[in-house]
Amino acid sequence: MPKMSSRITGLTGGGDDGWGLFYKARARKAAGEPILELNIGEHDVRTDPSILEAMHASAKGGHTGYAAVPGTLALRQAVADRLSTMSGLEYGPENVLITPGGQSALFAAHHAACNEGDRALLIDPYYATYPGTIRGVGAVPVPVATRPEDGFQPREADLAAAAEASGARSLLINSPNNPTGAVYSDESMAGIARVAAAHDLWVISDEVYDSQVWDRQHRVFASVDGMFERTLTVGSLSKSYAMTGSRLGWIAGPDAAIAHLVNLATHTTYGVPGYIQDAGLFALQQGAEAEAAVAAPFRRRRDMVLARLEGQQALSAIPPSGAMYVMLDVRATGMSGNDFGEGLLAEEDVAIMPGESFGAAAAGHIRVALTLPDDVFAEALDRLFAYAGRQMEKAHA
Ligand code: PMP
């Protein structure tokens, strides 16, 4: 076999991007073992049948040919309207490119912002695919650590120092955050904006969890003063409408940037299936109430975890303000997130994601996905807390 490009062979950075434990749990589950999975960011309910009916009707109606590469005008308009309502800015269809999911939007956005060899900042802890996405466009990921004691809010001085030292072209932010559940405060966003302006950065703002916010308002980063012109907002229907498998997302930004991104789409994806887009349009027409209904179980289960934390010392958490996860600090057990996860899977058949999969700043933590039905989730928590308690006793024996 001829040699492959270093861009692709180096994409994961040599490791497994932290997915090792995930695949181990999946293999045991596939072999028929009763593994309780607290490891995946996917709803325990499927896409609403009414959305599937819209998809079916569209396909039967003939929307099975090539669809317009930028997305159908109606869907671009609907995404623009949703963003305008959330941000107070005026988005139109020319500001939106429909993509096959948020993941490909993140790739395209970095392609648009970075030249080969450019530095791309990302905030640590981060969603596990981020470094590979950045390497995939030939850029170099530069993580900027946040700290548990700050509730994982980024510090302006740290961002400025990283931008200065690396000469970065872009900064990837994610609020509500996977894995920490942090929703950036106005102050954090103002700090990010000052750094972006001072260092002429593109801000790539991953807002795929914008419908899952518990104790504050979601702020569209592009609505911070002066930021619209330098922000590419990434969104998706995966989380908001339980449409993960439909692969439907977008990039929104200045029209001149979107025009270039449409060219990229022409030469990569050639658009998104029309019947999927029509299903997405139907979903968006159900509006914020439908999104709140999809989000409600995660809030309930978040509160279940927080209630369990009381009266024990083995685990602690910064209450997540959004997204479908709780990050638990396991350091009181003396274990790394990875060792904790390995032991929990071996002894209790419960799978979590080790914090280390999300960057060095999440070491000593685990990420619990709030994605099992309440009764099964309660059982998984019983086992998780029992295991943590035993480890704590061992550590202090
Ligand atoms: N960003 C974040 C932070 C995510 O957690 C995910 C999915 N887990 C994505 C982007 C990608 O989502 P999708 O491609 O399904 O839209």
Short mmCIF file of C-alpha atoms and ligand atoms in Angstrom, two decimals:
data_model
loop_
_atom_site.label_atom_id
_atom_site.label_comp_id
_atom_site.label_asym_id
_atom_site.label_seq_id
_atom_site.Cartn_x
_atom_site.Cartn_y
_atom_site.Cartn_z
CA MET A 1 0.00 0.00 0.00
CA PRO A 2 1.39 3.46 -0.85
CA LYS A 3 2.16 5.78 2.00
CA MET A 4 -0.83 7.73 3.29
CA SER A 5 -0.79 11.43 4.06
CA SER A 6 0.57 12.45 7.43
CA ARG A 7 -2.56 14.58 7.77
CA ILE A 8 -4.69 11.44 8.00
CA THR A 9 -2.27 9.05 9.70
CA GLY A 10 -1.62 11.66 12.38
CA LEU A 11 -5.27 12.64 12.77
CA THR A 12 -5.83 11.05 16.18
CA GLY A 13 -2.49 12.26 17.48
CA GLY A 14 -1.25 8.68 17.86
CA GLY A 15 -3.66 7.70 20.62
CA ASP A 16 -7.18 6.42 20.49
CA ASP A 17 -8.52 9.88 21.28
CA GLY A 18 -9.75 8.44 24.57
CA TRP A 19 -12.25 6.08 23.00
CA GLY A 20 -10.52 2.89 24.30
CA LEU A 21 -12.80 2.34 27.28
CA PHE A 22 -15.83 3.22 25.17
CA TYR A 23 -15.02 0.49 22.63
CA LYS A 24 -14.34 -2.01 25.41
CA ALA A 25 -17.82 -1.36 26.87
CA ARG A 26 -19.40 -1.53 23.41
CA ALA A 27 -17.73 -4.88 22.67
CA ARG A 28 -19.00 -6.36 25.94
CA LYS A 29 -22.48 -5.02 25.26
CA ALA A 30 -22.43 -6.45 21.72
CA ALA A 31 -21.48 -9.82 23.22
CA GLY A 32 -24.76 -9.70 25.15
CA GLU A 33 -23.51 -8.49 28.52
CA PRO A 34 -25.86 -6.17 30.45
CA ILE A 35 -23.68 -3.05 30.44
CA LEU A 36 -25.30 0.17 31.66
CA GLU A 37 -24.02 2.88 29.36
CA LEU A 38 -23.47 6.30 30.85
CA ASN A 39 -20.96 7.04 28.16
CA ILE A 40 -22.74 8.32 25.08
CA GLY A 41 -24.19 11.70 24.21
CA GLU A 42 -27.32 10.31 22.68
CA HIS A 43 -30.91 10.40 23.86
CA ASP A 44 -32.63 7.33 25.23
CA VAL A 45 -35.61 8.22 23.01
CA ARG A 46 -35.66 8.08 19.21
CA THR A 47 -36.58 10.83 16.75
CA ASP A 48 -40.24 11.75 17.11
CA PRO A 49 -42.43 9.75 14.68
CA SER A 50 -44.00 12.96 13.33
CA ILE A 51 -40.54 14.04 12.11
CA LEU A 52 -40.05 10.66 10.47
CA GLU A 53 -43.43 11.00 8.77
CA ALA A 54 -42.35 14.34 7.33
CA MET A 55 -39.15 12.65 6.11
CA HIS A 56 -41.10 9.82 4.52
CA ALA A 57 -43.59 12.18 2.86
CA SER A 58 -40.76 14.26 1.42
CA ALA A 59 -38.94 11.23 0.03
CA LYS A 60 -42.16 9.79 -1.41
CA GLY A 61 -42.90 13.21 -2.88
CA GLY A 62 -39.70 12.97 -4.89
CA HIS A 63 -37.18 14.98 -2.85
CA THR A 64 -34.56 12.28 -3.44
CA GLY A 65 -32.41 13.97 -6.07
CA TYR A 66 -29.47 16.28 -5.45
CA ALA A 67 -30.61 19.01 -3.13
CA ALA A 68 -29.29 22.57 -3.34
CA VAL A 69 -25.71 22.40 -2.03
CA PRO A 70 -26.04 25.25 0.53
CA GLY A 71 -29.25 23.70 1.85
CA THR A 72 -32.87 24.28 0.87
CA LEU A 73 -33.90 27.90 1.05
CA ALA A 74 -36.70 27.04 3.50
CA LEU A 75 -34.37 25.26 5.93
CA ARG A 76 -31.69 27.96 5.73
CA GLN A 77 -34.39 30.50 6.49
CA ALA A 78 -35.70 28.45 9.42
CA VAL A 79 -32.21 28.10 10.90
CA ALA A 80 -31.62 31.83 10.34
CA ASP A 81 -34.91 32.64 12.10
CA ARG A 82 -34.05 30.42 15.07
CA LEU A 83 -30.64 32.11 15.39
CA SER A 84 -32.11 35.59 14.99
CA THR A 85 -34.59 34.91 17.79
CA MET A 86 -31.89 33.56 20.10
CA SER A 87 -29.30 36.24 19.35
CA GLY A 88 -31.20 39.43 18.55
CA LEU A 89 -29.07 39.62 15.38
CA GLU A 90 -30.52 39.49 11.89
CA TYR A 91 -29.60 36.26 10.16
CA GLY A 92 -30.83 35.49 6.65
CA PRO A 93 -30.44 32.37 4.48
CA GLU A 94 -27.22 33.79 3.01
CA ASN A 95 -25.69 33.51 6.48
CA VAL A 96 -26.35 29.77 6.76
CA LEU A 97 -24.84 26.63 5.23
CA ILE A 98 -26.63 23.36 5.97
CA THR A 99 -24.15 20.54 6.72
CA PRO A 100 -24.31 16.82 7.44
CA GLY A 101 -24.25 17.31 11.22
CA GLY A 102 -22.36 19.61 13.53
CA GLN A 103 -19.23 17.49 13.29
CA SER A 104 -18.69 18.21 9.59
CA ALA A 105 -19.52 21.86 10.29
CA LEU A 106 -16.66 21.97 12.81
CA PHE A 107 -14.32 20.51 10.20
CA ALA A 108 -15.49 22.95 7.53
CA ALA A 109 -15.22 25.92 9.89
CA HIS A 110 -11.60 25.08 10.73
CA HIS A 111 -10.90 24.54 7.03
CA ALA A 112 -12.22 28.03 6.45
CA ALA A 113 -10.23 29.64 9.26
CA CYS A 114 -6.86 27.90 9.22
CA ASN A 115 -4.08 27.40 6.73
CA GLU A 116 -1.81 24.36 6.84
CA GLY A 117 0.35 24.55 9.95
CA ASP A 118 -1.68 27.31 11.63
CA ARG A 119 -2.35 27.06 15.35
CA ALA A 120 -5.96 26.57 16.41
CA LEU A 121 -6.90 27.19 20.05
CA LEU A 122 -9.44 25.04 21.83
CA ILE A 123 -10.61 25.13 25.40
CA ASP A 124 -9.71 22.12 27.56
CA PRO A 125 -11.75 20.06 28.61
CA TYR A 126 -13.12 19.65 25.11
CA TYR A 127 -15.33 17.31 23.11
CA ALA A 128 -13.11 14.36 22.26
CA THR A 129 -13.12 14.83 18.47
CA TYR A 130 -11.87 18.44 18.54
CA PRO A 131 -8.09 17.88 18.28
CA GLY A 132 -8.54 15.37 15.43
CA THR A 133 -10.88 17.73 13.60
CA ILE A 134 -8.24 20.44 13.79
CA ARG A 135 -5.42 18.09 12.73
CA GLY A 136 -7.65 16.90 9.89
CA VAL A 137 -7.44 20.30 8.19
CA GLY A 138 -3.67 20.42 8.65
CA ALA A 139 -3.75 22.82 11.59
CA VAL A 140 -2.22 22.28 15.02
CA PRO A 141 -4.49 22.07 18.09
CA VAL A 142 -3.40 24.19 21.06
CA PRO A 143 -5.47 23.41 24.17
CA VAL A 144 -6.03 26.16 26.73
CA ALA A 145 -6.80 24.66 30.14
CA THR A 146 -9.72 25.74 32.28
CA ARG A 147 -9.95 24.83 35.95
CA PRO A 148 -12.51 23.10 38.13
CA GLU A 149 -12.16 25.90 40.70
CA ASP A 150 -13.35 28.36 38.02
CA GLY A 151 -16.29 26.14 37.14
CA PHE A 152 -14.36 25.46 33.91
CA GLN A 153 -14.94 29.04 32.70
CA PRO A 154 -12.05 30.20 30.51
CA ARG A 155 -9.71 32.88 31.90
CA GLU A 156 -9.05 35.76 29.58
CA ALA A 157 -5.38 35.95 30.59
CA ASP A 158 -4.83 32.28 29.73
CA LEU A 159 -6.48 32.71 26.33
CA ALA A 160 -4.49 35.85 25.61
CA ALA A 161 -1.22 34.16 26.58
CA ALA A 162 -1.96 31.16 24.37
CA ALA A 163 -2.98 33.35 21.42
CA GLU A 164 0.16 35.44 21.85
CA ALA A 165 2.54 32.49 22.18
CA SER A 166 1.11 30.45 19.33
CA GLY A 167 0.08 33.08 16.80
CA ALA A 168 -3.25 31.25 16.54
CA ARG A 169 -5.78 31.86 13.77
CA SER A 170 -8.84 30.48 15.48
CA LEU A 171 -10.41 29.74 18.85
CA LEU A 172 -12.94 26.96 19.28
CA ILE A 173 -15.41 27.46 22.12
CA ASN A 174 -18.32 25.30 23.26
CA SER A 175 -21.06 26.61 25.51
CA PRO A 176 -23.05 24.76 26.83
CA ASN A 177 -20.00 22.59 27.21
CA ASN A 178 -19.42 18.94 26.63
CA PRO A 179 -18.12 17.47 28.94
CA THR A 180 -18.26 19.97 31.81
CA GLY A 181 -21.79 21.37 31.44
CA ALA A 182 -20.35 24.89 31.84
CA VAL A 183 -22.38 27.66 30.23
CA TYR A 184 -20.13 30.65 29.71
CA SER A 185 -20.92 33.72 31.73
CA ASP A 186 -21.23 37.13 30.07
CA GLU A 187 -17.89 37.97 31.65
CA SER A 188 -16.21 34.90 30.11
CA MET A 189 -17.72 35.76 26.73
CA ALA A 190 -16.52 39.35 26.98
CA GLY A 191 -13.02 38.07 27.75
CA ILE A 192 -13.09 35.72 24.77
CA ALA A 193 -14.27 38.58 22.58
CA ARG A 194 -11.42 40.88 23.69
CA VAL A 195 -8.83 38.19 22.98
CA ALA A 196 -10.41 37.38 19.59
CA ALA A 197 -10.38 41.04 18.57
CA ALA A 198 -6.87 41.70 19.86
CA HIS A 199 -5.40 38.67 18.05
CA ASP A 200 -7.65 38.78 14.98
CA LEU A 201 -8.99 35.27 15.61
CA TRP A 202 -11.89 33.48 14.04
CA VAL A 203 -14.13 32.24 16.84
CA ILE A 204 -15.71 28.89 16.05
CA SER A 205 -18.59 28.64 18.48
CA ASP A 206 -20.00 25.14 18.89
CA GLU A 207 -23.55 25.67 20.17
CA VAL A 208 -25.02 22.23 19.49
CA TYR A 209 -26.34 22.12 23.09
CA ASP A 210 -28.11 25.49 22.87
CA SER A 211 -31.49 23.96 23.75
CA GLN A 212 -30.19 22.31 26.94
CA VAL A 213 -29.59 25.10 29.42
CA TRP A 214 -30.77 24.73 33.03
CA ASP A 215 -30.08 27.70 35.23
CA ARG A 216 -29.31 30.58 32.90
CA GLN A 217 -29.93 31.79 29.35
CA HIS A 218 -28.01 30.56 26.35
CA ARG A 219 -26.06 33.41 24.80
CA VAL A 220 -25.21 33.14 21.11
CA PHE A 221 -21.54 34.14 21.10
CA ALA A 222 -21.86 36.02 17.79
CA SER A 223 -24.18 38.46 19.57
CA VAL A 224 -21.35 39.76 21.76
CA ASP A 225 -20.40 43.25 20.56
CA GLY A 226 -18.28 43.16 17.42
CA MET A 227 -18.18 39.39 17.23
CA PHE A 228 -20.60 38.63 14.39
CA GLU A 229 -17.96 39.40 11.76
CA ARG A 230 -15.43 36.96 13.20
CA THR A 231 -17.67 34.14 14.42
CA LEU A 232 -18.69 30.91 12.74
CA THR A 233 -21.54 29.43 14.75
CA VAL A 234 -21.97 25.68 14.59
CA GLY A 235 -25.36 24.16 15.32
CA SER A 236 -27.20 20.92 14.86
CA LEU A 237 -30.55 19.22 15.22
CA SER A 238 -28.85 16.15 16.76
CA LYS A 239 -29.29 17.16 20.39
CA SER A 240 -32.21 19.58 20.18
CA TYR A 241 -34.57 17.22 18.31
CA ALA A 242 -33.03 13.80 19.02
CA MET A 243 -31.98 13.57 15.37
CA THR A 244 -28.41 12.34 15.86
CA GLY A 245 -28.65 9.77 13.06
CA SER A 246 -30.12 12.19 10.52
CA ARG A 247 -26.83 14.12 10.38
CA LEU A 248 -28.24 17.59 10.05
CA GLY A 249 -26.37 20.69 11.18
CA TRP A 250 -25.19 24.10 10.04
CA ILE A 251 -22.60 26.84 10.05
CA ALA A 252 -23.80 30.39 10.38
CA GLY A 253 -21.69 33.49 9.88
CA PRO A 254 -20.92 36.48 7.68
CA ASP A 255 -22.30 35.93 4.15
CA ALA A 256 -18.88 36.28 2.50
CA ALA A 257 -17.54 33.46 4.69
CA ILE A 258 -20.59 31.30 4.03
CA ALA A 259 -20.10 31.75 0.26
CA HIS A 260 -16.63 30.20 0.56
CA LEU A 261 -17.99 27.44 2.76
CA VAL A 262 -20.61 26.65 0.10
CA ASN A 263 -17.69 26.13 -2.33
CA LEU A 264 -16.13 23.74 0.17
CA ALA A 265 -19.43 21.85 0.46
CA THR A 266 -19.61 21.58 -3.36
CA HIS A 267 -16.22 19.86 -3.31
CA THR A 268 -16.76 17.65 -0.26
CA THR A 269 -20.30 16.67 0.74
CA TYR A 270 -22.28 18.09 -2.18
CA GLY A 271 -25.05 18.90 0.23
CA VAL A 272 -27.44 17.05 2.50
CA PRO A 273 -30.34 14.81 1.36
CA GLY A 274 -33.45 16.86 0.63
CA TYR A 275 -35.82 14.59 2.54
CA ILE A 276 -33.61 14.87 5.64
CA GLN A 277 -33.67 18.65 5.29
CA ASP A 278 -37.46 18.63 4.95
CA ALA A 279 -37.68 16.56 8.13
CA GLY A 280 -35.41 19.09 9.84
CA LEU A 281 -37.60 21.93 8.64
CA PHE A 282 -40.68 20.18 10.04
CA ALA A 283 -38.83 19.70 13.35
CA LEU A 284 -37.85 23.37 13.60
CA GLN A 285 -41.45 24.38 12.92
CA GLN A 286 -42.40 22.60 16.18
CA GLY A 287 -40.37 25.29 17.92
CA ALA A 288 -38.84 25.92 21.32
CA GLU A 289 -41.52 23.97 23.19
CA ALA A 290 -40.62 20.78 21.34
CA GLU A 291 -36.94 21.41 22.05
CA ALA A 292 -37.69 21.91 25.75
CA ALA A 293 -39.57 18.60 25.85
CA VAL A 294 -36.57 16.76 24.37
CA ALA A 295 -34.27 18.45 26.90
CA ALA A 296 -36.44 17.92 30.01
CA PRO A 297 -35.22 14.39 30.96
CA PHE A 298 -31.61 15.58 31.10
CA ARG A 299 -32.42 18.29 33.56
CA ARG A 300 -34.33 15.80 35.73
CA ARG A 301 -31.44 13.32 35.74
CA ARG A 302 -28.92 16.07 36.38
CA ASP A 303 -30.87 16.84 39.54
CA MET A 304 -30.92 13.13 40.46
CA VAL A 305 -27.10 13.09 40.35
CA LEU A 306 -26.78 16.30 42.36
CA ALA A 307 -29.13 14.90 45.03
CA ARG A 308 -27.00 11.75 45.30
CA LEU A 309 -23.87 13.78 45.91
CA GLU A 310 -25.18 14.97 49.25
CA GLY A 311 -23.93 13.14 52.33
CA GLN A 312 -21.00 11.36 50.71
CA GLN A 313 -17.40 12.34 50.12
CA ALA A 314 -16.15 10.12 47.31
CA LEU A 315 -17.53 12.13 44.42
CA SER A 316 -18.20 15.80 43.82
CA ALA A 317 -19.37 17.97 40.94
CA ILE A 318 -19.74 21.49 39.75
CA PRO A 319 -23.47 21.57 38.99
CA PRO A 320 -23.72 21.63 35.21
CA SER A 321 -25.64 24.59 33.76
CA GLY A 322 -26.33 22.82 30.50
CA ALA A 323 -25.86 19.83 28.14
CA MET A 324 -26.60 16.17 28.78
CA TYR A 325 -23.73 15.32 31.14
CA VAL A 326 -22.42 15.66 34.66
CA MET A 327 -18.66 15.74 35.26
CA LEU A 328 -17.81 14.05 38.52
CA ASP A 329 -14.57 14.70 40.35
CA VAL A 330 -13.17 11.32 41.47
CA ARG A 331 -9.90 12.59 42.92
CA ALA A 332 -11.00 11.86 46.50
CA THR A 333 -10.73 8.16 45.63
CA GLY A 334 -7.09 8.68 44.69
CA MET A 335 -7.80 7.39 41.19
CA SER A 336 -7.46 8.77 37.69
CA GLY A 337 -10.64 9.03 35.67
CA ASN A 338 -9.39 6.24 33.47
CA ASP A 339 -8.63 3.80 36.33
CA PHE A 340 -11.97 4.65 37.92
CA GLY A 341 -13.73 3.94 34.61
CA GLU A 342 -11.89 0.65 34.06
CA GLY A 343 -12.70 -0.55 37.58
CA LEU A 344 -16.32 0.57 37.40
CA LEU A 345 -16.84 -1.30 34.15
CA ALA A 346 -15.10 -4.44 35.47
CA GLU A 347 -16.85 -4.53 38.86
CA GLU A 348 -20.23 -2.95 38.20
CA ASP A 349 -20.85 -3.24 34.44
CA VAL A 350 -21.33 0.52 34.24
CA ALA A 351 -19.60 2.46 31.45
CA ILE A 352 -18.58 6.12 31.73
CA MET A 353 -16.13 8.27 29.78
CA PRO A 354 -12.89 9.04 31.64
CA GLY A 355 -12.21 12.76 31.97
CA GLU A 356 -8.81 12.22 30.38
CA SER A 357 -10.57 11.59 27.03
CA PHE A 358 -11.58 15.25 27.06
CA GLY A 359 -8.15 16.72 27.70
CA ALA A 360 -5.60 17.07 30.47
CA ALA A 361 -7.75 19.61 32.33
CA ALA A 362 -10.40 16.92 32.94
CA ALA A 363 -7.97 14.44 34.54
CA GLY A 364 -9.29 12.95 37.77
CA HIS A 365 -12.87 13.34 36.56
CA ILE A 366 -15.41 11.14 34.81
CA ARG A 367 -18.22 12.19 32.51
CA VAL A 368 -21.61 10.70 33.20
CA ALA A 369 -24.08 10.97 30.32
CA LEU A 370 -27.67 11.54 31.45
CA THR A 371 -28.94 9.26 28.74
CA LEU A 372 -30.64 6.26 30.34
CA PRO A 373 -34.34 6.07 31.30
CA ASP A 374 -34.83 7.32 34.87
CA ASP A 375 -35.22 3.90 36.56
CA VAL A 376 -32.19 2.40 34.79
CA PHE A 377 -30.27 5.61 35.40
CA ALA A 378 -31.04 5.36 39.14
CA GLU A 379 -29.71 1.79 39.16
CA ALA A 380 -26.53 2.88 37.35
CA LEU A 381 -26.07 5.65 39.92
CA ASP A 382 -26.49 3.13 42.78
CA ARG A 383 -23.65 1.09 41.34
CA LEU A 384 -21.50 4.11 40.55
CA PHE A 385 -21.78 5.58 44.05
CA ALA A 386 -21.28 2.16 45.70
CA TYR A 387 -18.12 1.64 43.67
CA ALA A 388 -16.85 5.13 44.46
CA GLY A 389 -17.53 4.58 48.17
CA ARG A 390 -15.50 1.36 48.16
CA GLN A 391 -12.59 3.06 46.39
CA MET A 392 -12.68 5.88 48.90
CA GLU A 393 -12.51 3.41 51.80
CA LYS A 394 -9.57 1.66 50.18
CA ALA A 395 -7.77 4.96 49.67
CA HIS A 396 -8.14 5.80 53.35
CA ALA A 397 -7.54 2.31 54.78
N1 PMP B 1 -20.12 19.26 19.31
C1 PMP B 1 -20.26 18.70 20.50
C2 PMP B 1 -19.81 19.45 21.70
C3 PMP B 1 -20.81 17.40 20.62
O1 PMP B 1 -20.93 16.86 21.84
C4 PMP B 1 -21.21 16.73 19.45
C5 PMP B 1 -21.79 15.34 19.47
N2 PMP B 1 -21.62 14.59 20.59
C6 PMP B 1 -21.04 17.38 18.22
C7 PMP B 1 -20.50 18.64 18.18
C8 PMP B 1 -21.42 16.76 16.91
O2 PMP B 1 -22.76 16.54 16.82
P1 PMP B 1 -23.49 16.23 15.45
O3 PMP B 1 -22.43 15.98 14.43
O4 PMP B 1 -24.32 15.02 15.71
O5 PMP B 1 -24.29 17.42 15.14
#
